[in-house]
Short mmCIF file of C-alpha atoms in Angstrom, two decimals:
data_model
loop_
_atom_site.label_atom_id
_atom_site.label_comp_id
_atom_site.label_asym_id
_atom_site.label_seq_id
_atom_site.Cartn_x
_atom_site.Cartn_y
_atom_site.Cartn_z
CA UNK A 1 117.40 96.66 124.89
CA UNK A 2 114.54 95.02 126.72
CA UNK A 3 111.02 95.62 125.41
CA UNK A 4 109.95 97.54 128.54
CA UNK A 5 112.96 99.86 128.28
CA UNK A 6 112.29 100.43 124.56
CA UNK A 7 108.65 101.32 125.31
CA UNK A 8 109.58 103.78 128.07
CA UNK A 9 112.22 105.56 125.96
CA UNK A 10 109.95 105.45 122.88
CA UNK A 11 107.09 107.09 124.80
CA UNK A 12 109.36 110.02 125.69
CA UNK A 13 110.57 110.41 122.10
CA UNK A 14 107.14 110.00 120.47
CA UNK A 15 105.58 112.32 123.06
CA UNK A 16 107.82 115.17 121.83
CA UNK A 17 106.69 114.50 118.26
CA UNK A 18 103.07 114.39 119.43
CA UNK A 19 103.46 117.89 120.90
CA UNK A 20 104.85 119.19 117.59
CA UNK A 21 101.83 117.73 115.80
CA UNK A 22 99.54 119.28 118.41
CA UNK A 23 101.12 122.70 117.81
CA UNK A 24 100.65 122.40 114.04
CA UNK A 25 97.24 120.70 113.96
CA UNK A 26 95.52 121.45 117.27
CA UNK A 27 95.44 117.67 117.81
CA UNK A 28 98.15 115.06 117.94
CA UNK A 29 97.75 111.33 118.50
CA UNK A 30 100.64 109.19 119.66
CA UNK A 31 101.14 106.21 117.35
CA UNK A 32 104.19 103.93 117.63
CA UNK A 33 106.71 104.03 120.47
CA UNK A 34 108.84 101.05 119.44
CA UNK A 35 110.14 99.39 116.31
CA UNK A 36 111.63 95.98 115.67
CA UNK A 37 115.05 96.10 114.02
CA UNK A 38 116.93 92.88 113.37
CA UNK A 39 114.65 91.01 115.75
CA UNK A 40 115.26 93.47 118.61
CA UNK A 41 112.85 96.04 119.97
CA UNK A 42 114.12 99.61 119.90
CA UNK A 43 112.48 102.94 120.71
CA UNK A 44 111.39 105.01 117.72
CA UNK A 45 114.12 107.36 116.49
CA UNK A 46 114.69 110.86 117.85
CA UNK A 47 114.64 112.51 114.41
CA UNK A 48 111.39 113.98 113.02
CA UNK A 49 110.25 113.90 109.41
CA UNK A 50 106.78 114.70 108.11
CA UNK A 51 104.61 113.13 105.42
CA UNK A 52 100.97 112.62 104.46
CA UNK A 53 99.18 109.29 104.07
CA UNK A 54 95.69 108.03 103.30
CA UNK A 55 93.86 106.05 105.97
CA UNK A 56 90.50 104.31 105.87
CA UNK A 57 88.98 107.41 107.52
CA UNK A 58 90.66 110.12 105.41
CA UNK A 59 93.99 111.86 104.87
CA UNK A 60 96.44 112.09 107.77
CA UNK A 61 99.51 114.27 108.40
CA UNK A 62 102.19 112.28 110.23
CA UNK A 63 105.57 112.59 111.92
CA UNK A 64 107.96 109.66 111.43
CA UNK A 65 111.52 108.74 112.37
CA UNK A 66 114.32 108.22 109.81
CA UNK A 67 113.17 104.63 109.23
CA UNK A 68 109.56 105.68 108.49
CA UNK A 69 108.04 104.52 111.78
CA UNK A 70 105.12 106.82 112.60
CA UNK A 71 105.37 108.54 115.99
CA UNK A 72 102.45 110.99 115.82
CA UNK A 73 99.53 111.79 113.55
CA UNK A 74 96.76 114.31 112.99
CA UNK A 75 93.10 113.36 112.86
CA UNK A 76 91.82 111.96 109.58
CA UNK A 77 90.97 115.02 107.49
CA UNK A 78 90.19 116.21 104.00
CA UNK A 79 93.32 116.01 101.85
CA UNK A 80 93.72 119.82 101.66
CA UNK A 81 93.60 120.13 105.48
CA UNK A 82 96.19 117.37 105.99
CA UNK A 83 98.47 118.97 103.39
CA UNK A 84 98.12 122.35 105.18
CA UNK A 85 99.31 120.74 108.44
CA UNK A 86 102.16 119.05 106.57
CA UNK A 87 103.14 122.44 105.12
CA UNK A 88 103.08 124.02 108.63
CA UNK A 89 105.43 121.32 109.86
CA UNK A 90 107.78 121.80 106.88
CA UNK A 91 107.67 125.59 107.30
CA UNK A 92 108.63 125.12 110.98
CA UNK A 93 111.83 123.40 109.83
CA UNK A 94 110.80 119.75 109.86
CA UNK A 95 112.09 117.94 106.76
CA UNK A 96 109.86 115.91 104.47
CA UNK A 97 110.23 112.15 104.88
CA UNK A 98 112.20 111.10 101.77
CA UNK A 99 110.89 107.51 101.65
CA UNK A 100 107.91 106.28 99.66
CA UNK A 101 106.33 104.21 102.46
CA UNK A 102 105.89 104.50 106.20
CA UNK A 103 105.00 102.05 108.96
CA UNK A 104 101.91 102.82 111.03
CA UNK A 105 100.64 100.26 113.53
CA UNK A 106 101.09 96.94 111.69
CA UNK A 107 100.55 98.42 108.22
CA UNK A 108 102.76 99.92 105.55
CA UNK A 109 101.26 102.89 103.70
CA UNK A 110 102.53 104.97 100.79
CA UNK A 111 103.26 108.66 101.33
CA UNK A 112 101.15 110.98 99.15
CA UNK A 113 102.31 114.54 99.87
CA UNK A 114 103.98 114.78 96.45
CA UNK A 115 101.07 113.54 94.37
CA UNK A 116 99.91 116.08 91.83
CA UNK A 117 96.18 116.61 92.18
CA UNK A 118 94.53 116.51 88.90
#
């Protein structure tokens, strides 16, 4: 698939995820629309999984595809607020992302929704 085609299809897919984040959080930012697999650009996947990550600005609830590429995110929040959004997404039927790391922009970040606060 050509890059331009991957971007166009990815925008449609990620836009749907962004709306789900908006419904759960009152805000949803589009993140990635494409991913590189085997040297080829592809649109992000149709499937939605949710997780929580730490960013430089705070804790963020995210929606990713099956490969862990982030499609939408909340604002940076306090950890409890991000976990509440994550829980809303799970309660709405969205599965938890089973992987330990996700890809956001050009960075890999660990998921933290299962950390036990102590």
